[in-house]
Short mmCIF file of C-alpha atoms in Angstrom, two decimals:
data_model
loop_
_atom_site.label_atom_id
_atom_site.label_comp_id
_atom_site.label_asym_id
_atom_site.label_seq_id
_atom_site.Cartn_x
_atom_site.Cartn_y
_atom_site.Cartn_z
CA UNK A 1 0.00 0.00 0.00
CA UNK A 2 1.45 3.31 -1.06
CA UNK A 3 0.98 6.06 1.43
CA UNK A 4 0.23 9.44 -0.05
CA UNK A 5 -1.02 12.67 1.39
CA UNK A 6 -4.69 13.19 0.80
CA UNK A 7 -6.17 16.64 0.76
CA UNK A 8 -9.45 16.83 2.68
CA UNK A 9 -12.14 19.30 1.70
CA UNK A 10 -12.13 20.97 5.12
CA UNK A 11 -8.38 21.58 4.87
CA UNK A 12 -8.66 23.70 1.74
CA UNK A 13 -9.24 27.44 1.74
CA UNK A 14 -9.83 29.75 -1.22
CA UNK A 15 -6.55 31.37 -2.20
CA UNK A 16 -4.44 28.36 -1.18
CA UNK A 17 -1.46 28.25 -3.50
CA UNK A 18 -0.46 24.92 -5.03
CA UNK A 19 3.20 23.84 -4.91
CA UNK A 20 4.78 24.79 -8.21
CA UNK A 21 5.81 22.07 -10.65
CA UNK A 22 8.68 22.46 -13.11
CA UNK A 23 8.50 20.18 -16.14
CA UNK A 24 11.57 19.98 -18.42
CA UNK A 25 10.34 19.78 -22.00
CA UNK A 26 12.24 17.08 -23.89
CA UNK A 27 11.88 15.26 -27.19
CA UNK A 28 11.20 12.12 -25.16
CA UNK A 29 8.32 13.78 -23.31
CA UNK A 30 6.80 15.26 -26.47
CA UNK A 31 7.17 12.19 -28.68
CA UNK A 32 6.53 9.72 -25.85
CA UNK A 33 3.51 11.70 -24.66
CA UNK A 34 2.07 11.79 -28.17
CA UNK A 35 2.42 8.02 -28.60
CA UNK A 36 1.12 7.27 -25.08
CA UNK A 37 -1.98 9.25 -26.07
CA UNK A 38 -2.12 7.47 -29.49
CA UNK A 39 -1.52 10.72 -31.36
CA UNK A 40 0.68 9.99 -34.40
CA UNK A 41 0.42 13.47 -35.95
CA UNK A 42 3.92 13.93 -37.44
CA UNK A 43 4.52 17.36 -35.87
CA UNK A 44 4.72 15.64 -32.47
CA UNK A 45 7.52 13.18 -33.32
CA UNK A 46 9.11 14.03 -36.69
CA UNK A 47 11.48 17.02 -36.73
CA UNK A 48 11.39 17.42 -40.52
CA UNK A 49 7.60 17.32 -40.54
CA UNK A 50 7.46 19.88 -37.72
CA UNK A 51 9.77 22.22 -39.66
CA UNK A 52 7.65 21.89 -42.76
CA UNK A 53 4.77 23.12 -40.66
CA UNK A 54 6.83 26.20 -39.77
CA UNK A 55 7.76 25.09 -36.25
CA UNK A 56 11.37 25.17 -35.04
CA UNK A 57 11.00 21.73 -33.45
CA UNK A 58 8.48 19.05 -32.57
CA UNK A 59 5.76 20.44 -30.32
CA UNK A 60 3.68 18.98 -27.49
CA UNK A 61 0.20 17.64 -28.26
CA UNK A 62 -2.89 18.70 -26.35
CA UNK A 63 -3.45 15.32 -24.72
CA UNK A 64 0.00 15.45 -23.13
CA UNK A 65 -0.73 18.93 -21.85
CA UNK A 66 -3.92 17.52 -20.30
CA UNK A 67 -1.89 14.75 -18.64
CA UNK A 68 0.59 17.22 -17.17
CA UNK A 69 -2.23 19.42 -15.87
CA UNK A 70 -3.70 16.36 -14.15
CA UNK A 71 -0.29 15.56 -12.64
CA UNK A 72 0.15 19.11 -11.31
CA UNK A 73 -3.25 19.24 -9.65
CA UNK A 74 -3.33 15.63 -8.47
CA UNK A 75 0.16 16.01 -6.97
CA UNK A 76 -1.31 18.62 -4.65
CA UNK A 77 -4.75 17.08 -4.09
CA UNK A 78 -3.66 13.49 -3.49
CA UNK A 79 -4.97 10.20 -4.87
CA UNK A 80 -8.53 10.40 -3.52
CA UNK A 81 -9.51 13.59 -5.33
CA UNK A 82 -12.05 12.90 -8.07
CA UNK A 83 -11.76 15.14 -11.14
CA UNK A 84 -15.05 16.49 -12.44
CA UNK A 85 -13.60 18.80 -15.07
CA UNK A 86 -10.30 19.77 -16.68
CA UNK A 87 -10.71 22.83 -18.89
CA UNK A 88 -7.76 24.37 -20.66
CA UNK A 89 -7.03 27.19 -23.04
CA UNK A 90 -4.03 26.67 -25.26
CA UNK A 91 -1.30 29.26 -25.71
CA UNK A 92 2.25 29.13 -27.02
CA UNK A 93 3.82 25.77 -27.99
CA UNK A 94 6.06 23.60 -25.81
CA UNK A 95 9.34 22.91 -27.64
CA UNK A 96 12.24 20.69 -26.52
CA UNK A 97 14.88 22.42 -24.41
CA UNK A 98 12.36 24.62 -22.66
CA UNK A 99 10.81 24.25 -19.22
CA UNK A 100 7.17 24.61 -18.27
CA UNK A 101 6.43 25.95 -14.83
CA UNK A 102 2.99 25.25 -13.38
CA UNK A 103 1.45 27.55 -10.81
CA UNK A 104 -2.07 27.62 -9.48
CA UNK A 105 -4.36 28.44 -6.61
CA UNK A 106 -7.78 27.53 -5.22
CA UNK A 107 -10.38 29.85 -6.71
CA UNK A 108 -13.62 28.14 -5.74
CA UNK A 109 -15.03 25.98 -2.98
CA UNK A 110 -18.49 24.45 -2.73
CA UNK A 111 -19.22 22.68 0.57
CA UNK A 112 -22.47 21.14 -0.77
CA UNK A 113 -20.59 18.98 -3.24
CA UNK A 114 -17.12 19.17 -1.59
CA UNK A 115 -15.88 20.53 -4.91
CA UNK A 116 -12.90 22.84 -5.18
CA UNK A 117 -11.83 24.73 -8.27
CA UNK A 118 -8.17 25.29 -9.08
CA UNK A 119 -7.11 27.97 -11.57
CA UNK A 120 -3.71 27.29 -13.06
CA UNK A 121 -1.19 28.24 -15.70
CA UNK A 122 1.77 26.43 -17.25
CA UNK A 123 4.32 28.92 -18.48
CA UNK A 124 7.43 28.45 -20.60
CA UNK A 125 10.02 30.91 -21.93
CA UNK A 126 7.64 32.01 -24.69
CA UNK A 127 4.70 32.71 -22.38
CA UNK A 128 1.71 30.71 -21.19
CA UNK A 129 1.48 27.30 -22.85
CA UNK A 130 -1.71 26.50 -20.97
CA UNK A 131 -4.15 28.25 -18.68
CA UNK A 132 -7.26 26.71 -17.23
CA UNK A 133 -9.37 25.42 -14.40
CA UNK A 134 -9.77 22.02 -12.82
CA UNK A 135 -12.69 21.02 -10.60
CA UNK A 136 -12.21 18.26 -8.03
CA UNK A 137 -14.34 16.57 -5.42
CA UNK A 138 -12.28 16.10 -2.27
CA UNK A 139 -12.94 13.53 0.43
CA UNK A 140 -14.43 14.56 3.75
CA UNK A 141 -12.79 13.85 7.11
CA UNK A 142 -11.60 10.27 7.52
CA UNK A 143 -13.80 8.07 9.67
CA UNK A 144 -12.42 7.29 13.09
CA UNK A 145 -10.26 4.19 13.04
CA UNK A 146 -11.93 1.44 15.03
CA UNK B 1 -16.75 39.88 -45.09
CA UNK B 2 -17.51 36.20 -45.09
CA UNK B 3 -19.15 34.78 -48.22
CA UNK B 4 -22.95 34.58 -47.69
CA UNK B 5 -22.99 31.17 -49.36
CA UNK B 6 -20.45 29.92 -46.79
CA UNK B 7 -22.46 31.31 -43.89
CA UNK B 8 -25.60 29.69 -45.17
CA UNK B 9 -23.91 26.29 -45.65
CA UNK B 10 -22.35 26.47 -42.20
CA UNK B 11 -25.66 27.33 -40.58
CA UNK B 12 -27.30 24.20 -41.93
CA UNK B 13 -24.60 22.07 -40.28
CA UNK B 14 -24.72 23.61 -36.79
CA UNK B 15 -26.45 21.27 -34.37
CA UNK B 16 -25.75 18.22 -36.50
CA UNK B 17 -25.03 14.95 -34.70
CA UNK B 18 -22.37 12.56 -35.96
CA UNK B 19 -22.33 8.85 -35.31
CA UNK B 20 -20.30 6.67 -32.99
CA UNK B 21 -16.52 6.42 -32.98
CA UNK B 22 -15.41 3.33 -31.05
CA UNK B 23 -12.25 2.66 -29.05
CA UNK B 24 -9.79 0.17 -30.54
CA UNK B 25 -9.05 -1.23 -27.08
CA UNK B 26 -11.00 -1.63 -23.89
CA UNK B 27 -9.63 0.36 -20.95
CA UNK B 28 -6.53 -1.60 -20.01
CA UNK B 29 -3.70 -1.62 -17.49
CA UNK B 30 -0.71 -1.52 -19.89
CA UNK B 31 -1.88 1.63 -21.69
CA UNK B 32 -2.67 3.26 -18.36
CA UNK B 33 0.71 2.37 -16.87
CA UNK B 34 2.61 3.68 -19.88
CA UNK B 35 0.58 6.90 -19.89
CA UNK B 36 1.30 7.40 -16.16
CA UNK B 37 5.00 6.71 -16.75
CA UNK B 38 5.45 9.37 -19.43
CA UNK B 39 3.21 11.97 -17.73
CA UNK B 40 4.82 11.46 -14.32
CA UNK B 41 1.46 10.66 -12.73
CA UNK B 42 1.99 8.49 -9.65
CA UNK B 43 -1.50 7.97 -8.24
CA UNK B 44 -1.65 4.24 -7.30
CA UNK B 45 -5.41 4.14 -7.98
CA UNK B 46 -4.45 3.84 -11.65
CA UNK B 47 -1.68 1.27 -11.45
CA UNK B 48 -1.63 -0.57 -8.10
CA UNK B 49 -4.42 -3.16 -8.09
CA UNK B 50 -4.09 -3.97 -4.38
CA UNK B 51 -4.23 -0.30 -3.38
CA UNK B 52 -7.11 0.37 -5.77
CA UNK B 53 -9.13 -2.58 -4.48
CA UNK B 54 -9.33 -0.87 -1.07
CA UNK B 55 -9.89 2.55 -2.64
CA UNK B 56 -13.04 4.53 -3.36
CA UNK B 57 -13.70 2.82 -6.71
CA UNK B 58 -13.08 -0.76 -5.58
CA UNK B 59 -10.61 -1.35 -8.39
CA UNK B 60 -8.34 0.21 -10.97
CA UNK B 61 -9.67 3.20 -12.90
CA UNK B 62 -8.27 5.16 -15.82
CA UNK B 63 -6.74 8.62 -15.25
CA UNK B 64 -9.42 11.17 -16.14
CA UNK B 65 -7.17 13.04 -18.58
CA UNK B 66 -6.96 9.80 -20.62
CA UNK B 67 -10.65 10.05 -21.58
CA UNK B 68 -9.87 10.98 -25.20
CA UNK B 69 -7.00 8.52 -25.57
CA UNK B 70 -9.14 5.41 -25.80
CA UNK B 71 -10.92 6.45 -28.99
CA UNK B 72 -7.92 7.84 -30.91
CA UNK B 73 -7.49 6.30 -34.35
CA UNK B 74 -3.75 5.61 -33.94
CA UNK B 75 -1.10 5.43 -36.64
CA UNK B 76 -3.37 5.42 -39.68
CA UNK B 77 -5.41 8.59 -40.02
CA UNK B 78 -9.20 8.09 -39.98
CA UNK B 79 -8.79 4.37 -39.37
CA UNK B 80 -11.52 3.75 -36.81
CA UNK B 81 -12.62 0.37 -35.48
CA UNK B 82 -15.46 -1.57 -37.15
CA UNK B 83 -18.86 -0.20 -36.29
CA UNK B 84 -17.62 3.39 -36.24
CA UNK B 85 -19.35 6.03 -38.31
CA UNK B 86 -18.24 6.98 -41.82
CA UNK B 87 -19.38 10.54 -41.22
CA UNK B 88 -16.71 13.18 -40.71
CA UNK B 89 -17.45 15.32 -37.63
CA UNK B 90 -14.94 17.85 -38.97
CA UNK B 91 -16.72 18.35 -42.30
CA UNK B 92 -17.50 21.94 -41.35
CA UNK B 93 -13.76 22.69 -41.29
CA UNK B 94 -13.38 21.34 -44.83
CA UNK B 95 -16.29 23.48 -45.90
CA UNK B 96 -14.79 26.63 -44.39
CA UNK B 97 -11.39 25.80 -45.87
CA UNK B 98 -12.87 25.78 -49.38
CA UNK B 99 -13.51 29.49 -48.91
CA UNK B 100 -9.84 30.24 -48.31
CA UNK B 101 -9.48 29.79 -44.54
CA UNK B 102 -6.54 27.40 -44.73
CA UNK B 103 -5.16 27.36 -41.19
CA UNK B 104 -6.48 25.85 -37.99
CA UNK B 105 -5.40 26.13 -34.38
CA UNK B 106 -6.87 24.46 -31.29
CA UNK B 107 -8.06 27.00 -28.74
CA UNK B 108 -9.94 25.22 -25.95
CA UNK B 109 -10.13 21.67 -24.65
CA UNK B 110 -12.70 21.26 -21.89
CA UNK B 111 -13.07 17.79 -20.40
CA UNK B 112 -15.81 17.01 -17.92
CA UNK B 113 -16.21 13.69 -16.17
CA UNK B 114 -19.48 12.06 -15.15
CA UNK B 115 -17.90 9.03 -13.49
CA UNK B 116 -14.59 7.14 -13.42
CA UNK B 117 -13.87 4.70 -16.22
CA UNK B 118 -13.01 1.17 -15.07
CA UNK B 119 -10.64 -1.45 -16.39
CA UNK B 120 -12.28 -3.56 -19.10
CA UNK B 121 -14.87 -0.96 -20.16
CA UNK B 122 -15.14 -0.09 -23.85
CA UNK B 123 -15.78 3.49 -24.87
CA UNK B 124 -17.29 5.25 -27.83
CA UNK B 125 -18.21 8.86 -28.48
CA UNK B 126 -20.67 10.76 -30.60
CA UNK B 127 -20.08 14.28 -31.84
CA UNK B 128 -22.31 17.33 -32.06
CA UNK B 129 -21.36 20.49 -33.96
CA UNK B 130 -22.19 22.86 -31.13
CA UNK B 131 -21.58 26.23 -32.75
CA UNK B 132 -19.76 28.21 -35.40
CA UNK B 133 -19.17 31.81 -34.36
CA UNK B 134 -19.44 34.91 -36.48
CA UNK B 135 -16.38 35.81 -38.51
CA UNK B 136 -13.77 37.27 -36.14
CA UNK B 137 -10.33 38.78 -36.56
CA UNK B 138 -7.67 37.88 -33.99
CA UNK B 139 -3.90 38.31 -33.86
CA UNK B 140 -3.61 35.18 -35.99
CA UNK B 141 -5.95 36.19 -38.75
CA UNK B 142 -9.62 36.20 -39.74
CA UNK B 143 -11.90 33.21 -39.39
CA UNK B 144 -14.36 31.25 -37.31
CA UNK B 145 -14.38 29.67 -33.87
CA UNK B 146 -15.82 26.18 -34.32
CA UNK B 147 -17.00 24.25 -31.25
CA UNK B 148 -17.59 20.50 -31.19
CA UNK B 149 -18.86 18.44 -28.25
CA UNK B 150 -17.87 14.79 -28.04
CA UNK B 151 -20.05 12.82 -25.62
CA UNK B 152 -18.33 9.70 -24.34
CA UNK B 153 -20.16 6.53 -23.32
CA UNK B 154 -19.38 3.06 -22.02
CA UNK B 155 -21.19 0.16 -23.66
CA UNK B 156 -23.39 -1.79 -21.25
CA UNK B 157 -25.86 -4.59 -21.99
CA UNK B 158 -28.45 -2.87 -19.78
CA UNK B 159 -27.99 0.50 -21.50
CA UNK B 160 -24.94 2.57 -22.35
CA UNK B 161 -23.68 4.94 -19.65
CA UNK B 162 -22.36 8.45 -20.19
CA UNK B 163 -18.89 8.89 -18.69
CA UNK B 164 -17.77 12.33 -19.80
CA UNK B 165 -17.62 15.02 -22.44
CA UNK B 166 -15.03 16.89 -24.42
CA UNK B 167 -15.77 20.38 -25.64
CA UNK B 168 -13.20 21.14 -28.32
CA UNK B 169 -12.91 24.57 -29.93
CA UNK B 170 -10.69 25.45 -32.87
CA UNK B 171 -10.10 28.66 -34.79
CA UNK B 172 -10.28 28.05 -38.55
CA UNK B 173 -8.72 31.09 -40.17
CA UNK B 174 -7.02 32.87 -43.02
CA UNK B 175 -3.60 33.90 -41.62
CA UNK B 176 -3.07 37.61 -41.07
CA UNK B 177 0.40 37.55 -42.58
CA UNK B 178 0.85 36.55 -46.21
CA UNK B 179 3.85 34.49 -45.12
CA UNK B 180 2.97 30.81 -45.40
CA UNK B 181 4.15 28.20 -42.99
CA UNK B 182 6.57 26.76 -45.54
CA UNK B 183 8.30 30.12 -45.87
CA UNK B 184 8.59 30.72 -42.16
CA UNK B 185 12.15 31.05 -40.93
CA UNK B 186 13.55 27.87 -39.47
CA UNK B 187 15.45 28.23 -36.27
CA UNK B 188 17.32 25.57 -34.44
CA UNK B 189 16.34 26.89 -31.04
CA UNK B 190 13.05 28.44 -30.06
CA UNK B 191 13.54 32.16 -29.52
CA UNK B 192 13.47 33.05 -25.83
CA UNK B 193 11.59 36.23 -25.12
CA UNK B 194 13.98 38.90 -23.87
CA UNK B 195 13.50 42.24 -22.20
CA UNK B 196 13.18 45.02 -24.76
CA UNK B 197 16.33 47.18 -24.83
CA UNK B 198 16.07 50.91 -24.22
CA UNK B 199 16.78 53.36 -27.03
CA UNK B 200 20.02 55.02 -25.96
CA UNK B 201 20.81 58.59 -27.04
CA UNK B 202 23.60 61.08 -26.20
CA UNK B 203 21.29 62.48 -23.52
CA UNK B 204 20.54 59.13 -21.84
CA UNK B 205 23.75 57.14 -22.31
CA UNK B 206 25.19 58.18 -18.92
CA UNK B 207 22.12 56.75 -17.16
CA UNK B 208 22.41 53.27 -18.70
CA UNK B 209 26.19 53.19 -18.30
CA UNK B 210 25.66 54.08 -14.64
CA UNK B 211 23.21 51.18 -14.26
CA UNK B 212 25.78 48.80 -15.74
CA UNK B 213 28.21 49.94 -13.03
CA UNK B 214 25.58 49.69 -10.30
CA UNK B 215 25.17 53.47 -9.94
CA UNK B 216 21.92 55.39 -10.11
CA UNK B 217 22.91 58.63 -11.88
CA UNK B 218 20.75 61.74 -12.08
CA UNK B 219 21.25 64.51 -14.60
CA UNK B 220 22.20 67.90 -13.11
CA UNK B 221 22.28 71.33 -14.71
CA UNK B 222 25.85 72.69 -14.58
CA UNK B 223 24.58 76.26 -14.48
CA UNK B 224 21.91 76.18 -11.75
CA UNK B 225 22.37 72.67 -10.26
CA UNK B 226 18.71 71.70 -10.81
CA UNK B 227 18.27 67.93 -11.03
CA UNK B 228 16.10 66.43 -13.77
CA UNK B 229 14.80 63.02 -14.75
CA UNK B 230 14.15 61.57 -17.27
CA UNK B 231 17.26 62.92 -19.00
CA UNK B 232 16.81 65.74 -21.50
CA UNK B 233 19.11 68.16 -23.34
CA UNK B 234 17.93 71.40 -21.71
CA UNK B 235 17.50 72.50 -18.10
CA UNK B 236 13.82 72.97 -17.37
CA UNK B 237 14.67 75.74 -14.88
CA UNK B 238 17.34 77.95 -16.53
CA UNK B 239 17.40 76.54 -20.11
CA UNK B 240 21.12 75.84 -20.01
CA UNK B 241 22.44 73.11 -22.32
CA UNK B 242 25.30 72.35 -19.95
CA UNK B 243 24.88 69.38 -17.68
CA UNK B 244 26.66 66.71 -15.71
CA UNK B 245 25.38 63.99 -13.39
CA UNK B 246 25.44 63.05 -9.73
CA UNK B 247 25.08 59.64 -8.12
CA UNK B 248 21.84 59.29 -6.18
CA UNK B 249 21.82 57.62 -2.77
CA UNK B 250 19.29 55.10 -4.15
CA UNK B 251 16.91 55.78 -1.27
CA UNK B 252 13.42 56.95 -2.03
CA UNK B 253 9.75 56.55 -1.32
CA UNK B 254 6.87 55.09 -3.27
CA UNK B 255 5.01 58.00 -4.88
CA UNK B 256 2.60 55.86 -6.91
CA UNK B 257 2.41 52.39 -8.39
CA UNK B 258 0.57 50.04 -10.72
CA UNK B 259 0.40 46.24 -10.67
CA UNK B 260 0.15 44.70 -14.13
CA UNK B 261 -1.99 41.55 -14.14
CA UNK B 262 -3.00 41.24 -17.76
CA UNK B 263 -1.98 40.64 -20.46
CA UNK B 264 0.81 38.31 -19.38
CA UNK B 265 3.70 39.00 -21.70
CA UNK B 266 6.94 37.03 -21.59
CA UNK B 267 9.52 37.43 -20.13
CA UNK B 268 7.97 39.51 -17.34
CA UNK B 269 6.74 38.03 -14.08
CA UNK B 270 3.07 38.46 -13.30
CA UNK B 271 1.62 40.16 -11.41
CA UNK B 272 4.19 42.81 -12.34
CA UNK B 273 4.48 45.70 -9.82
CA UNK B 274 5.85 48.96 -11.21
CA UNK B 275 6.55 52.04 -9.07
CA UNK B 276 6.92 55.76 -9.50
CA UNK B 277 9.67 56.41 -6.96
CA UNK B 278 10.49 59.79 -5.47
CA UNK B 279 14.21 59.82 -4.75
CA UNK B 280 15.39 61.62 -1.65
CA UNK B 281 17.23 64.01 -3.99
CA UNK B 282 13.79 65.14 -5.19
CA UNK B 283 13.32 63.70 -8.69
CA UNK B 284 11.02 60.82 -9.56
CA UNK B 285 11.63 57.82 -11.75
CA UNK B 286 9.70 54.77 -12.90
CA UNK B 287 11.16 51.36 -12.09
CA UNK B 288 10.18 47.80 -11.31
CA UNK B 289 9.49 46.86 -7.68
CA UNK B 290 11.01 43.73 -6.22
CA UNK B 291 10.51 41.79 -3.01
CA UNK B 292 7.00 43.14 -2.58
CA UNK B 293 3.62 41.53 -1.97
CA UNK B 294 1.02 42.88 -4.35
CA UNK B 295 -1.28 43.58 -1.42
CA UNK B 296 1.53 45.06 0.67
CA UNK B 297 2.33 48.15 -1.40
CA UNK B 298 1.74 51.46 0.35
CA UNK B 299 2.21 55.01 -0.91
CA UNK B 300 5.12 56.59 0.90
CA UNK B 301 6.87 53.37 1.87
CA UNK B 302 10.66 53.53 1.90
CA UNK B 303 12.58 51.87 -0.91
CA UNK B 304 16.18 51.19 -1.81
CA UNK B 305 17.57 50.72 -5.30
CA UNK B 306 19.33 47.55 -6.42
CA UNK B 307 20.50 46.51 -9.85
CA UNK B 308 19.70 43.34 -11.74
CA UNK B 309 21.12 42.27 -15.09
CA UNK B 310 18.66 40.68 -17.52
CA UNK B 311 19.53 38.53 -20.54
CA UNK B 312 23.24 39.10 -19.74
CA UNK B 313 23.05 42.54 -21.36
CA UNK B 314 20.64 44.89 -19.66
CA UNK B 315 21.20 46.27 -16.14
CA UNK B 316 18.06 47.80 -14.66
CA UNK B 317 17.43 49.59 -11.37
CA UNK B 318 14.79 47.89 -9.24
CA UNK B 319 13.47 49.14 -5.91
CA UNK B 320 12.97 47.03 -2.80
CA UNK B 321 11.16 48.00 0.41
CA UNK B 322 13.37 48.67 3.42
CA UNK B 323 12.53 48.77 7.11
CA UNK B 324 11.57 52.18 8.40
#
């Protein structure tokens, strides 16, 4: 059994800042992420094809961006958070050799459904690669151990 | 103006439903594990069967961000599993393209999840053309925002169950610049955004050279000793053209400020606090503020200059609060 920190709904306050996450952008991440998401569009793994499209290098696909957003938020929320939405707006591309830095904070909290909303951005040297919001249902207080 | 024939054809398509697209594979542990490995996702509910059995779902589930992965066509474009529709949910893009809007860029991806997806479940989705906006001009060019909604289901003998939705919006446009992608310059490294360099003139050179040496220099009239900033050729008091400079102490107070939140422009940090600082010598200058909380700025607070070098070429004075 892996032990991981679990964020409880009552522990979260609006304005809470998530720990930042730095993601080095590599060819392996871009090409590997594309294939792990079954996206064989050549611009994500073939340098010549990417250049023909006018890009300096292969560029990250959207489904990998989604995966990294999940990692950033889940790393803070813990394994028992249940995602109800993951909404992103796409900005500048992620190219190899760059770094993407995630930051985010809690911008909504609904006690009725134990849902919290996180607003986040993932920024590289060119600007924001991704901005968006994620909604999560967090567990309540643990039941007393018998 | 958009062609009326195009607008009319597009309008007839909006609201159209497109048939099922099936997943090649049922939700399975190897694809999940490999996805988690490359993404760096380490939640054991996706990969550790023993942990997941005691967890809230009673077994392994797929990571939510994988929702779209299951129904991707894979290596061969438009090669969907048997039973999938022959209709093309993107036909509206082809239609718009015929009118000269050649480029497309994804703008929004909005996933929502009704319930977790379990190992062994087989997914399909149907597509609805949600909307096509009016013709708009953005920084990229002129075109249409096209929004599709893909509703995802799991096949069940007792009735298929909805598991989540993807709202996907693209901008289908005619590029603003005549330069085509093939003619775009090819660089080996992506260009890093740098701080814009100041325009340096004979009147201002001393100021920037002072910054490079870590000195905050203020222009002074040689005739009447009046200080002035920003630098200029003529004394505002006695109209003399003669001037020299003095080194300021670097101490001052916050006269006014602004905190830039939007738009976020690389390479600047955001929020970006910028001050109008009144130096103790009496002149004011505009400079970045450092070491401040955006809610903690107060008119009149005491500041001290420091110098930072950006992009290995540009030394700028920044002001930091000091204890009073």
